[in-house]
Coordinates of C-alpha atoms and ligand atoms in Angstrom, one line a residue:
Chain T
M1 CA 1.4 1.8 -34.7
T2 CA 3.0 4.4 -36.8
D3 CA 0.9 7.2 -38.0
P4 CA 2.8 8.9 -40.8
A5 CA 0.5 11.9 -40.9
A6 CA 1.4 12.8 -37.3
G7 CA 5.1 12.8 -38.1
A8 CA 5.0 16.3 -39.6
R9 CA 8.0 18.5 -39.2
P10 CA 8.2 20.4 -36.0
G11 CA 6.7 23.9 -36.0
A12 CA 4.8 23.4 -39.2
G13 CA 3.2 26.8 -38.6
S14 CA -0.2 25.4 -37.7
E15 CA -2.1 25.7 -34.4
P16 CA 0.2 24.6 -31.5
L17 CA -0.7 21.2 -30.0
I18 CA -0.2 22.5 -26.5
R19 CA -0.8 26.1 -25.6
L20 CA -0.4 27.7 -22.2
R21 CA -1.7 31.2 -21.7
D22 CA -0.9 33.4 -18.7
V23 CA -0.8 30.4 -16.5
V24 CA -0.5 30.9 -12.7
R25 CA -0.3 28.1 -10.2
A26 CA -0.2 29.3 -6.6
F27 CA 0.2 27.0 -3.6
P28 CA -0.6 28.1 -0.1
A29 CA 2.7 28.7 1.6
R30 CA 3.6 27.6 5.1
G31 CA 2.9 30.4 7.5
G32 CA 0.4 32.1 5.3
G33 CA 0.6 33.7 1.9
E34 CA 1.2 31.8 -1.3
V35 CA 4.0 30.4 -3.4
R36 CA 3.7 30.9 -7.1
A37 CA 5.1 27.8 -8.6
L38 CA 4.1 29.2 -12.0
D39 CA 3.8 32.9 -12.4
G40 CA 2.4 33.9 -15.7
V41 CA 3.6 31.3 -18.2
D42 CA 2.9 31.5 -21.9
L43 CA 4.2 28.5 -23.8
D44 CA 3.4 26.8 -27.2
V45 CA 4.4 23.3 -28.2
A46 CA 4.1 22.5 -31.8
S47 CA 2.9 19.1 -33.0
G48 CA 5.8 16.7 -33.7
E49 CA 8.4 18.7 -31.8
I50 CA 10.5 17.8 -28.8
L51 CA 10.5 20.7 -26.3
G52 CA 13.1 20.6 -23.6
V53 CA 12.2 22.4 -20.4
V54 CA 15.2 23.2 -18.2
G55 CA 15.4 25.0 -14.9
Y56 CA 16.8 24.6 -11.4
S57 CA 15.1 22.7 -8.7
G58 CA 11.9 24.5 -7.7
A59 CA 11.6 26.5 -10.9
G60 CA 8.2 25.0 -11.6
K61 CA 8.9 22.5 -14.3
S62 CA 7.0 19.6 -12.8
T63 CA 4.1 21.8 -11.9
L64 CA 4.0 23.0 -15.6
L65 CA 4.1 19.4 -16.9
R66 CA 1.3 18.2 -14.6
L67 CA -1.0 21.0 -16.0
V68 CA -0.8 19.6 -19.5
N69 CA -2.6 16.3 -18.6
A70 CA -4.5 18.2 -15.9
L71 CA -3.2 16.1 -13.0
D72 CA -3.2 19.6 -11.5
R73 CA -5.1 22.7 -12.5
P74 CA -4.0 26.3 -12.9
T75 CA -5.0 29.0 -10.4
S76 CA -5.6 31.2 -13.4
G77 CA -4.9 31.1 -17.1
T78 CA -5.7 28.4 -19.7
V79 CA -4.1 25.2 -20.8
T80 CA -5.2 23.9 -24.2
V81 CA -4.3 20.6 -25.7
A82 CA -5.2 19.7 -29.2
G83 CA -7.8 22.5 -29.2
R84 CA -9.5 21.4 -25.9
E85 CA -9.2 23.5 -22.8
V86 CA -8.1 20.8 -20.4
S87 CA -8.0 23.2 -17.5
A88 CA -11.8 23.5 -17.8
L89 CA -12.7 19.8 -18.1
S90 CA -14.2 17.6 -15.4
E91 CA -12.2 14.7 -14.0
R92 CA -14.4 12.3 -16.0
E93 CA -14.0 14.2 -19.3
L94 CA -10.3 14.2 -18.7
R95 CA -10.0 10.4 -18.7
T96 CA -10.3 10.3 -22.4
V97 CA -8.0 13.3 -22.9
R98 CA -5.3 11.5 -20.8
R99 CA -5.3 8.5 -23.0
D100 CA -4.0 10.8 -25.6
I101 CA -1.1 11.9 -23.4
G102 CA 1.5 9.4 -22.2
M103 CA 3.6 10.2 -19.2
I104 CA 6.9 8.9 -17.9
F105 CA 8.6 9.7 -14.6
Q106 CA 12.0 10.0 -13.0
Q107 CA 11.3 7.1 -10.6
F108 CA 9.6 5.1 -13.3
N109 CA 6.5 4.5 -11.2
L110 CA 5.9 1.0 -12.5
F111 CA 3.4 -1.2 -10.8
S112 CA 5.4 -3.7 -8.7
S113 CA 2.4 -6.0 -8.4
R114 CA 2.3 -6.6 -12.1
T115 CA 4.8 -8.0 -14.6
V116 CA 6.2 -6.0 -17.5
W117 CA 3.4 -7.3 -19.6
G118 CA 0.9 -6.4 -17.0
N119 CA 2.2 -2.9 -16.7
V120 CA 1.8 -2.3 -20.4
A121 CA -1.6 -3.9 -20.4
Y122 CA -2.9 -1.6 -17.7
P123 CA -3.6 1.5 -19.8
L124 CA -5.2 -0.8 -22.4
Q125 CA -7.5 -2.1 -19.7
V126 CA -8.3 1.4 -18.5
A127 CA -9.1 2.5 -22.0
G128 CA -11.3 -0.5 -22.6
V129 CA -9.3 -1.9 -25.5
P130 CA -10.8 -5.3 -26.3
K131 CA -8.7 -8.1 -24.8
A132 CA -8.2 -9.7 -28.2
E133 CA -6.1 -6.8 -29.2
H134 CA -3.9 -6.7 -26.1
R135 CA -1.5 -9.5 -27.2
R136 CA -0.5 -8.0 -30.4
R137 CA -0.3 -4.4 -29.1
I138 CA 1.8 -5.2 -26.1
S139 CA 4.1 -7.5 -28.0
D140 CA 4.6 -4.7 -30.6
L141 CA 5.4 -2.2 -27.9
L142 CA 7.8 -4.5 -26.1
H143 CA 9.6 -5.1 -29.3
F144 CA 9.7 -1.4 -30.0
V145 CA 11.5 -0.7 -26.7
G146 CA 13.6 -3.9 -27.0
L147 CA 12.2 -5.8 -24.0
A148 CA 10.3 -8.6 -25.7
D149 CA 12.3 -11.1 -23.7
K150 CA 11.4 -9.5 -20.3
A151 CA 7.6 -9.7 -20.8
H152 CA 7.1 -11.9 -17.7
A153 CA 9.7 -10.3 -15.5
H154 CA 8.7 -8.2 -12.5
P155 CA 9.9 -4.6 -12.4
E156 CA 12.3 -5.2 -9.5
Q157 CA 14.2 -7.7 -11.7
L158 CA 15.0 -5.0 -14.2
S159 CA 17.8 -2.4 -14.4
G160 CA 17.0 1.3 -14.2
G161 CA 17.2 1.7 -18.0
Q162 CA 15.0 -1.3 -18.6
K163 CA 12.4 0.1 -16.1
Q164 CA 12.3 3.4 -18.0
R165 CA 11.8 1.5 -21.2
V166 CA 8.9 -0.3 -19.7
G167 CA 7.6 3.1 -18.6
I168 CA 7.9 4.3 -22.2
A169 CA 6.1 1.2 -23.6
R170 CA 3.4 1.7 -21.0
A171 CA 3.0 5.4 -21.8
L172 CA 2.7 4.6 -25.5
A173 CA 0.2 1.8 -25.1
T174 CA -2.9 3.9 -26.0
D175 CA -1.2 5.5 -29.0
P176 CA -0.9 9.0 -27.6
Q177 CA -0.1 12.1 -29.5
I178 CA 1.9 13.6 -26.6
L179 CA 4.5 12.2 -24.3
L180 CA 5.3 14.0 -21.1
A181 CA 8.6 13.1 -19.6
D182 CA 9.6 14.4 -16.1
E183 CA 13.4 14.0 -15.7
P184 CA 13.2 10.5 -17.4
T185 CA 17.0 10.0 -17.2
S186 CA 17.9 11.7 -13.9
A187 CA 18.0 8.4 -12.1
L188 CA 20.1 6.7 -14.8
D189 CA 23.9 6.3 -15.4
P190 CA 25.3 8.0 -18.5
Q191 CA 25.3 4.8 -20.6
T192 CA 21.7 4.0 -19.9
T193 CA 20.8 7.6 -20.3
S194 CA 21.9 7.7 -23.9
E195 CA 20.0 4.4 -24.6
V196 CA 16.8 5.9 -23.2
L197 CA 17.4 9.2 -25.1
A198 CA 17.9 7.2 -28.3
L199 CA 14.6 5.5 -27.7
L200 CA 12.8 8.8 -27.0
R201 CA 14.2 10.1 -30.3
R202 CA 12.7 7.1 -32.1
V203 CA 9.4 7.8 -30.3
N204 CA 9.5 11.2 -31.8
E205 CA 10.8 10.4 -35.3
E206 CA 9.2 7.1 -36.0
L207 CA 5.9 7.5 -34.2
G208 CA 5.6 11.3 -34.7
I209 CA 4.8 11.8 -31.0
T210 CA 5.3 15.3 -29.5
I211 CA 7.5 15.2 -26.4
V212 CA 7.7 17.6 -23.6
L213 CA 10.9 16.7 -21.7
I214 CA 11.9 18.1 -18.4
T215 CA 15.5 18.0 -17.3
H216 CA 18.2 19.9 -15.6
E217 CA 20.9 18.2 -17.7
M218 CA 21.9 20.3 -20.7
D219 CA 23.4 17.2 -22.3
V220 CA 20.0 15.7 -22.6
V221 CA 18.6 18.9 -24.1
R222 CA 21.4 19.2 -26.6
S223 CA 21.1 15.7 -27.9
L224 CA 17.3 15.6 -28.1
A225 CA 15.3 18.9 -28.0
H226 CA 14.3 20.8 -31.0
R227 CA 13.4 23.7 -28.9
V228 CA 14.1 24.7 -25.3
A229 CA 12.2 26.7 -22.7
V230 CA 14.3 27.9 -19.7
M231 CA 12.4 28.4 -16.5
E232 CA 13.3 30.4 -13.4
A233 CA 11.2 31.1 -10.4
G234 CA 7.9 30.1 -12.1
R235 CA 8.5 31.9 -15.3
V236 CA 9.7 30.9 -18.8
V237 CA 12.6 33.4 -19.1
E238 CA 13.8 32.4 -22.5
Q239 CA 12.7 30.0 -25.2
G240 CA 13.8 29.2 -28.7
D241 CA 15.5 26.9 -31.0
T242 CA 18.0 24.7 -29.2
Y243 CA 20.9 25.7 -31.5
D244 CA 20.2 29.4 -31.0
L245 CA 20.0 29.0 -27.3
F246 CA 23.2 27.1 -27.0
S247 CA 25.2 29.3 -29.4
R248 CA 23.9 32.6 -28.1
P249 CA 22.1 32.3 -24.8
G250 CA 20.3 35.6 -23.9
H251 CA 19.1 35.3 -20.4
P252 CA 21.6 34.9 -17.5
A253 CA 19.8 31.7 -16.4
T254 CA 20.2 30.2 -19.9
R255 CA 23.8 31.2 -19.9
R256 CA 24.4 29.4 -16.6
F257 CA 22.9 26.3 -18.0
V258 CA 24.8 26.5 -21.3
D259 CA 28.0 27.1 -19.4
T260 CA 27.7 23.7 -17.8
L261 CA 28.4 22.3 -21.2
V262 CA 30.2 24.9 -23.3
E263 CA 32.2 27.6 -21.7
K264 CA 32.4 30.8 -23.5
G265 CA 36.1 31.6 -23.3
P266 CA 38.7 30.2 -21.0
P267 CA 37.7 29.8 -17.3
A268 CA 39.3 32.4 -15.0
R269 CA 42.2 30.2 -13.8
A270 CA 43.1 29.2 -17.3
L271 CA 42.9 32.8 -18.4
D272 CA 45.6 33.9 -16.0
R273 CA 47.9 31.2 -17.2
L274 CA 47.3 32.0 -20.8
R275 CA 48.0 35.6 -20.2
E276 CA 51.4 34.8 -18.7
R277 CA 52.4 33.1 -21.9
H278 CA 50.6 35.3 -24.4
P279 CA 51.0 39.0 -24.8
G280 CA 48.5 41.2 -26.7
R281 CA 44.7 41.6 -26.7
M282 CA 42.7 38.5 -26.0
V283 CA 39.3 38.0 -27.5
T284 CA 36.8 35.2 -27.7
L285 CA 35.0 35.0 -31.0
S286 CA 31.7 33.2 -31.1
F287 CA 31.1 31.5 -34.4
R288 CA 27.7 30.3 -35.5
E289 CA 26.6 28.7 -38.7
Q290 CA 24.6 31.7 -39.8
D291 CA 27.5 34.1 -39.2
A292 CA 31.0 34.4 -40.7
S293 CA 33.3 31.4 -40.7
P294 CA 36.7 31.3 -39.1
A295 CA 38.2 31.6 -42.5
D296 CA 36.5 35.0 -43.0
V297 CA 37.9 36.2 -39.7
F298 CA 41.4 35.0 -40.4
A299 CA 41.3 36.9 -43.7
V300 CA 40.5 40.1 -41.8
F301 CA 43.5 39.6 -39.4
V302 CA 45.8 38.9 -42.3
E303 CA 44.6 41.8 -44.3
R304 CA 45.2 44.2 -41.3
G305 CA 48.6 42.7 -40.8
V306 CA 48.2 41.6 -37.3
Q307 CA 49.3 38.3 -35.8
F308 CA 46.8 36.0 -34.1
E309 CA 47.1 32.8 -32.2
L310 CA 44.3 30.4 -31.2
V311 CA 44.8 29.8 -27.5
H312 CA 41.6 28.2 -26.3
G313 CA 38.3 26.9 -27.5
G314 CA 36.5 24.2 -29.4
V315 CA 33.7 23.5 -31.7
E316 CA 30.3 22.3 -30.4
D317 CA 27.7 20.2 -32.0
V318 CA 23.9 20.7 -31.4
R319 CA 21.9 18.1 -33.3
G320 CA 24.2 18.2 -36.3
R321 CA 24.8 22.0 -36.4
T322 CA 28.0 23.4 -35.1
F323 CA 29.1 26.5 -33.3
G324 CA 32.2 27.4 -31.3
H325 CA 33.8 29.9 -29.0
L326 CA 37.4 30.4 -30.0
T327 CA 39.8 32.5 -28.0
F328 CA 42.6 34.3 -29.8
T329 CA 45.4 36.6 -28.8
V330 CA 46.0 39.3 -31.4
T331 CA 49.3 41.2 -31.5
G332 CA 50.7 43.9 -33.7
A333 CA 50.6 47.7 -33.9
D334 CA 47.9 48.9 -31.4
E335 CA 46.0 50.7 -34.1
A336 CA 45.9 47.8 -36.5
V337 CA 44.8 45.4 -33.8
A338 CA 42.0 47.8 -32.7
D339 CA 41.0 48.1 -36.3
A340 CA 41.0 44.4 -36.9
V341 CA 39.0 43.6 -33.8
A342 CA 36.5 46.2 -34.6
R343 CA 36.1 44.8 -38.1
V344 CA 35.8 41.2 -36.8
A345 CA 33.1 42.4 -34.4
T346 CA 30.9 43.1 -37.4
L347 CA 31.2 39.5 -38.5
V348 CA 30.9 37.5 -35.3
E349 CA 30.2 38.1 -31.6
V350 CA 33.4 39.3 -29.8
T351 CA 34.0 39.1 -26.1
E352 CA 37.1 40.9 -25.0
H353 CA 39.2 39.6 -22.1
A354 CA 40.8 42.4 -20.1
T355 CA 44.6 42.4 -20.4
R356 CA 46.8 41.9 -17.4
D357 CA 47.4 45.5 -17.0
D358 CA 43.8 46.7 -16.7
A359 CA 42.5 43.4 -15.2
G360 CA 42.7 45.0 -11.7
G361 CA 40.8 48.0 -12.9
N362 CA 38.0 45.9 -14.4
A363 CA 37.4 43.7 -11.4
Chain C
M1 CA -4.9 -35.2 33.2
D2 CA -7.9 -37.5 33.9
R3 CA -10.1 -34.5 34.1
L4 CA -8.9 -33.4 30.7
L5 CA -9.8 -36.8 29.2
E6 CA -13.3 -36.5 30.7
L7 CA -13.7 -33.1 29.1
E8 CA -12.3 -34.1 25.7
G9 CA -15.5 -33.7 23.9
L10 CA -16.0 -30.2 25.3
F11 CA -12.4 -29.4 24.5
W12 CA -12.7 -30.1 20.8
D13 CA -16.0 -28.4 20.7
A14 CA -14.4 -25.3 22.3
S15 CA -11.5 -25.4 19.8
L16 CA -13.9 -25.5 16.9
Q17 CA -15.9 -22.6 18.4
T18 CA -12.8 -20.6 18.7
L19 CA -12.0 -21.2 15.0
Y20 CA -15.5 -20.2 14.1
I21 CA -15.5 -17.1 16.2
V22 CA -12.1 -16.0 15.0
F23 CA -12.7 -16.5 11.3
T24 CA -16.1 -15.0 11.3
T25 CA -14.7 -12.0 13.0
L26 CA -11.8 -11.8 10.6
V27 CA -14.1 -11.8 7.7
L28 CA -16.6 -9.3 9.1
G29 CA -14.1 -7.0 10.8
G30 CA -11.7 -7.5 8.0
M31 CA -14.1 -6.2 5.5
G32 CA -15.2 -3.4 7.7
G33 CA -11.6 -2.5 8.5
L34 CA -10.7 -2.6 4.8
L35 CA -13.4 -0.2 3.9
L36 CA -12.7 2.1 6.8
G37 CA -9.0 2.0 6.2
L38 CA -9.5 2.8 2.5
L39 CA -11.7 5.7 3.4
L40 CA -9.2 7.0 5.9
H41 CA -6.4 6.8 3.3
T42 CA -8.2 8.1 0.2
T43 CA -9.9 11.0 2.0
R44 CA -6.7 12.3 3.6
P45 CA -5.1 15.5 2.3
G46 CA -3.1 14.6 -0.8
G47 CA -5.0 11.3 -1.1
I48 CA -6.9 10.0 -4.1
A49 CA -10.1 11.7 -3.1
P50 CA -9.3 14.3 -0.4
Q51 CA -12.3 15.1 1.8
R52 CA -11.1 17.0 4.8
L53 CA -14.2 16.8 6.9
V54 CA -14.9 13.1 6.2
H55 CA -11.3 12.4 7.1
V56 CA -11.3 14.2 10.3
A57 CA -14.6 12.7 11.3
L58 CA -13.4 9.2 10.6
N59 CA -10.2 9.8 12.5
V60 CA -12.1 11.0 15.6
L61 CA -14.4 8.0 15.4
V62 CA -11.5 5.5 15.1
N63 CA -9.5 7.2 17.9
F64 CA -12.6 7.1 20.1
F65 CA -13.2 3.4 19.9
R66 CA -9.8 2.0 19.6
P67 CA -8.4 2.6 23.1
I68 CA -11.5 1.0 24.8
P69 CA -10.3 -2.2 26.4
F70 CA -12.2 -5.1 24.8
I71 CA -13.5 -6.5 28.1
V72 CA -15.2 -3.1 28.7
F73 CA -16.3 -2.7 25.1
I74 CA -18.0 -6.1 25.0
A75 CA -20.1 -5.2 28.0
A76 CA -20.9 -1.8 26.7
A77 CA -21.8 -3.1 23.3
Q78 CA -24.4 -5.5 24.7
P79 CA -27.5 -3.3 24.2
A80 CA -26.4 -2.7 20.6
A81 CA -25.9 -6.4 20.1
R82 CA -29.4 -7.1 21.3
L83 CA -30.7 -4.6 18.8
V84 CA -28.6 -5.8 15.8
V85 CA -28.2 -9.6 16.3
G86 CA -31.2 -10.1 18.6
T87 CA -29.3 -11.2 21.7
G88 CA -26.9 -9.8 24.2
I89 CA -25.3 -13.1 25.2
G90 CA -23.6 -16.0 23.5
N91 CA -21.4 -16.3 20.5
K92 CA -23.5 -14.0 18.3
S93 CA -23.2 -11.1 20.7
L94 CA -19.5 -11.9 21.1
I95 CA -18.9 -11.9 17.3
F96 CA -20.8 -8.7 17.0
A97 CA -18.6 -6.9 19.5
L98 CA -15.4 -8.5 18.2
S99 CA -16.2 -7.5 14.6
I100 CA -16.7 -3.9 15.5
A101 CA -13.6 -3.7 17.6
A102 CA -11.7 -5.5 14.8
T103 CA -13.0 -3.0 12.2
F104 CA -11.5 -0.1 14.1
G105 CA -8.2 -1.9 14.8
I106 CA -7.8 -3.2 11.3
S107 CA -8.7 0.1 9.7
R108 CA -5.5 1.6 11.2
I109 CA -3.5 -1.4 10.0
V110 CA -4.9 -1.0 6.5
E111 CA -4.3 2.7 6.5
Q112 CA -0.7 2.3 7.5
N113 CA 0.0 -0.2 4.8
L114 CA -1.6 1.9 2.1
V115 CA 0.5 4.9 3.1
S116 CA 3.5 2.9 2.2
V117 CA 2.4 2.7 -1.5
D118 CA 4.4 5.2 -3.6
P119 CA 2.1 8.1 -4.5
G120 CA 3.9 8.3 -7.8
V121 CA 2.4 4.9 -8.8
L122 CA -1.1 6.2 -8.1
E123 CA -0.3 9.4 -10.1
A124 CA 0.8 7.2 -13.0
S125 CA -2.5 5.4 -12.9
R126 CA -4.4 8.7 -12.9
A127 CA -2.3 10.0 -15.7
M128 CA -3.4 6.9 -17.8
G129 CA -7.0 8.0 -17.4
A130 CA -8.0 5.6 -14.6
G131 CA -10.7 6.8 -12.3
R132 CA -10.5 6.8 -8.5
L133 CA -12.3 3.6 -7.9
R134 CA -10.3 1.8 -10.5
T135 CA -7.0 3.1 -9.2
T136 CA -8.0 2.1 -5.7
L137 CA -9.0 -1.5 -6.6
T138 CA -6.5 -2.2 -9.4
V139 CA -3.4 -0.3 -8.2
L140 CA -3.6 0.8 -4.6
L141 CA -4.7 -2.5 -3.1
P142 CA -2.6 -4.8 -5.2
E143 CA 0.5 -2.7 -4.6
A144 CA -0.1 -3.0 -0.8
L145 CA -1.2 -6.6 -0.8
G146 CA 1.9 -8.2 0.7
P147 CA 2.1 -6.0 3.7
L148 CA -1.7 -6.1 4.0
V149 CA -1.6 -9.9 4.4
L150 CA 1.0 -9.5 7.2
G151 CA -1.2 -6.9 8.8
Y152 CA -4.3 -9.2 8.7
T153 CA -2.2 -12.0 10.1
F154 CA -1.3 -9.6 13.0
A155 CA -5.0 -8.8 13.3
L156 CA -6.0 -12.5 13.4
V157 CA -3.7 -13.1 16.4
A158 CA -5.2 -10.1 18.1
I159 CA -8.7 -11.4 17.5
V160 CA -7.7 -14.8 19.1
D161 CA -6.6 -12.8 22.1
M162 CA -9.7 -10.7 22.3
A163 CA -12.0 -13.7 21.8
A164 CA -10.6 -15.3 25.0
V165 CA -12.8 -13.0 27.1
A166 CA -15.9 -14.6 25.6
G167 CA -17.0 -15.7 29.0
V168 CA -18.1 -12.2 29.9
V169 CA -21.2 -12.5 27.6
G170 CA -21.5 -16.3 27.9
G171 CA -19.8 -17.0 24.6
G172 CA -17.8 -20.2 24.0
G173 CA -14.4 -21.1 22.7
L174 CA -11.1 -22.1 24.3
G175 CA -10.9 -19.0 26.5
A176 CA -14.2 -19.7 28.2
F177 CA -13.3 -23.3 28.4
A178 CA -10.0 -22.6 30.2
L179 CA -11.8 -20.2 32.5
T180 CA -14.7 -22.4 33.4
Y181 CA -13.1 -25.9 33.6
G182 CA -9.4 -25.0 34.3
Y183 CA -9.0 -21.9 36.3
R184 CA -12.2 -22.0 38.4
Q185 CA -11.9 -25.7 39.1
Y186 CA -8.3 -25.7 39.9
E187 CA -7.3 -27.9 37.0
P188 CA -4.0 -26.4 35.6
V189 CA -3.7 -29.2 33.1
V190 CA -7.0 -28.3 31.5
T191 CA -6.0 -24.6 31.4
W192 CA -2.7 -25.5 29.8
A193 CA -4.3 -27.7 27.2
A194 CA -6.4 -24.7 26.1
V195 CA -3.4 -22.5 26.1
L196 CA -1.4 -24.9 24.0
M197 CA -4.3 -25.2 21.5
I198 CA -4.4 -21.4 21.2
I199 CA -0.7 -21.3 20.7
A200 CA -1.0 -23.9 18.0
F201 CA -3.7 -21.8 16.2
V202 CA -1.6 -18.7 16.4
Q203 CA 1.6 -20.3 15.2
L204 CA -0.3 -21.9 12.3
A205 CA -1.9 -18.6 11.3
Q206 CA 1.3 -16.7 11.5
F207 CA 3.1 -19.3 9.5
A208 CA 0.5 -19.3 6.8
G209 CA 0.3 -15.5 6.7
N210 CA 4.1 -15.2 6.4
R211 CA 4.2 -17.7 3.6
L212 CA 1.4 -16.0 1.7
A213 CA 2.9 -12.6 2.1
R214 CA 6.3 -13.8 1.0
R215 CA 4.8 -15.3 -2.1
I216 CA 3.0 -12.2 -3.0
M217 CA 5.9 -9.9 -2.4
R218 CA 8.4 -12.1 -4.3
R219 CA 6.4 -12.3 -7.5
Ligands
ATP401 N1 1.7 20.5 -3.9 C1 2.5 21.6 -3.6 N2 2.2 22.3 -2.5 C2 3.0 23.3 -2.2 N3 4.0 23.8 -2.9 C3 4.3 23.1 -4.0 C4 3.6 22.0 -4.4 N4 4.1 21.5 -5.6 C5 5.1 22.4 -5.9 N5 5.2 23.3 -5.0 C6 6.2 24.4 -5.0 O1 6.3 25.0 -6.3 C7 7.6 25.2 -6.7 C8 7.9 24.5 -8.0 O2 7.9 23.1 -7.8 P1 8.2 22.1 -8.9 O3 8.0 20.7 -8.4 O4 7.3 22.4 -10.1 O5 9.7 22.4 -9.3 P2 10.6 21.7 -10.3 O6 11.1 22.7 -11.3 O7 10.0 20.5 -10.9 O8 11.8 21.2 -9.4 P3 12.7 19.9 -9.3 O9 13.8 20.1 -10.3 O10 13.2 19.8 -7.9 O11 11.8 18.7 -9.6 C9 8.5 24.8 -5.5 O12 8.8 25.9 -4.7 C10 7.6 23.9 -4.7 O13 7.9 23.9 -3.4
MG402 MG1 10.3 18.4 -10.7

């Protein structure tokens, strides 16, 4: 069931697999007017990549996802999948397109009237796959998701993680190019969440399937997504490489999300305590792989003859690449300190924390 | 008691007639109700095939017929029965009226049970490329089957109740039997025999329905 050709590296520079252009989706609002669930969205998803879509409740994430397999249609704008404008196809034409797009859900949405086997068989029946091929195909899929022994169980006999794995097997039955995942782990505990995420990673890496993954958990994004799109009030306010977004979030919304995982500098309360113990200027230096290393920065401090002490911070890992926000106090002659900090600011991003004296003035 | 023994042949005959009337109605009204209930559910806003006008029209129709007491309806339906089944009296006319009344009643039961199916499951089916008819037949109905069986069992009991007024159009069955030979002839034993028989029917139907529903829902 593996198609090696489809497993190309993400963002191979060719035509995007999914392309949204100036997409608006308005719903009639209660009491007249309209709500723009999507308000001018441009988005490209490259073949073979995992795109994480994050945003608060009501940001329009689900609405966006449902446009990709045309469960819903845009009010204006175009949605193109593999070169076909799905927003312009009839419901009948869409049936074949949808076989190429699997979908999994937060609440799993398994058929309770069918066994695990029956659930996975359903899309094959819909697609008209000859009965003779079902057995092998379903068995392969259940082995892939690790549920071969549950083939004859009914969904209500399974745990949440197992249900989602059945959902994944069912979504993969017709060998799709794309998998749409709407908060697939939001109903799961942390342990099962990581199992399901590991499975999704295999879906991407071993089967070469492009994944669009909606979530509001940054943990999920960090461990899985190649790229991230951040949504707020119906717009994509920032998108980019996951590492870049985590190590240097641009938009305030992105920063709020990243802050839930990695804080840039000590939190306010810790800052007060640190100040009581440490005199001098306090700065947080943000290190990224492409910038200077801590060793380079230390060299600057030593060269200018100032003392420095690491008081807070840690190193973060995004899919094997590291970055960190390290907070230092720097003491010494005022001029030397100012000079050193200015020099360091040319190497890495520097965030100054107001000293105790001028803290009041800055508030 | 002696009177009942004299009437034994008639009693068994009435019992069989009740069975015949009730099951024929259940089949005809059951199919009609299923169809109407499916239409009500699928055409509603947010349903599988939203059709506002159709939905409103069907709703008005059902709400128009449902509150009519059956004893009034059966009399009012006589001309229509004559037209459709060729006679305004007897079991045929009775079954005709019963089936129509049951269609409207059952349609609501069906609609209510279909509403309880998680819309997410229907959306999943659609996302897999299934058309509306397929989704309706292979997902919507199977997902609601357990509660539907309970709903039909409820309907069956209601039909037994309605069928008891058969006497109005000269139909047969236990209701007419109890009225003619028990009540009017001051023979409480005869009346009670008919009552017990009806109770036995109802109990048996309810028992079978519960068992079937439980088997379906536990699988
Ligand atoms: N069918 C609909 N009718 C009316 N308004 C809708 C409909 N679907 C979505 N909306 C509105 O569009 C906005 C975006 O909804 P959407 O479900 O896409 O958000 P979301 O980002 O997925 O949120 P969540 O994290 O809660 O799932 C919300 O304000 C919502 O109320
Ligand atoms: Mg959502």
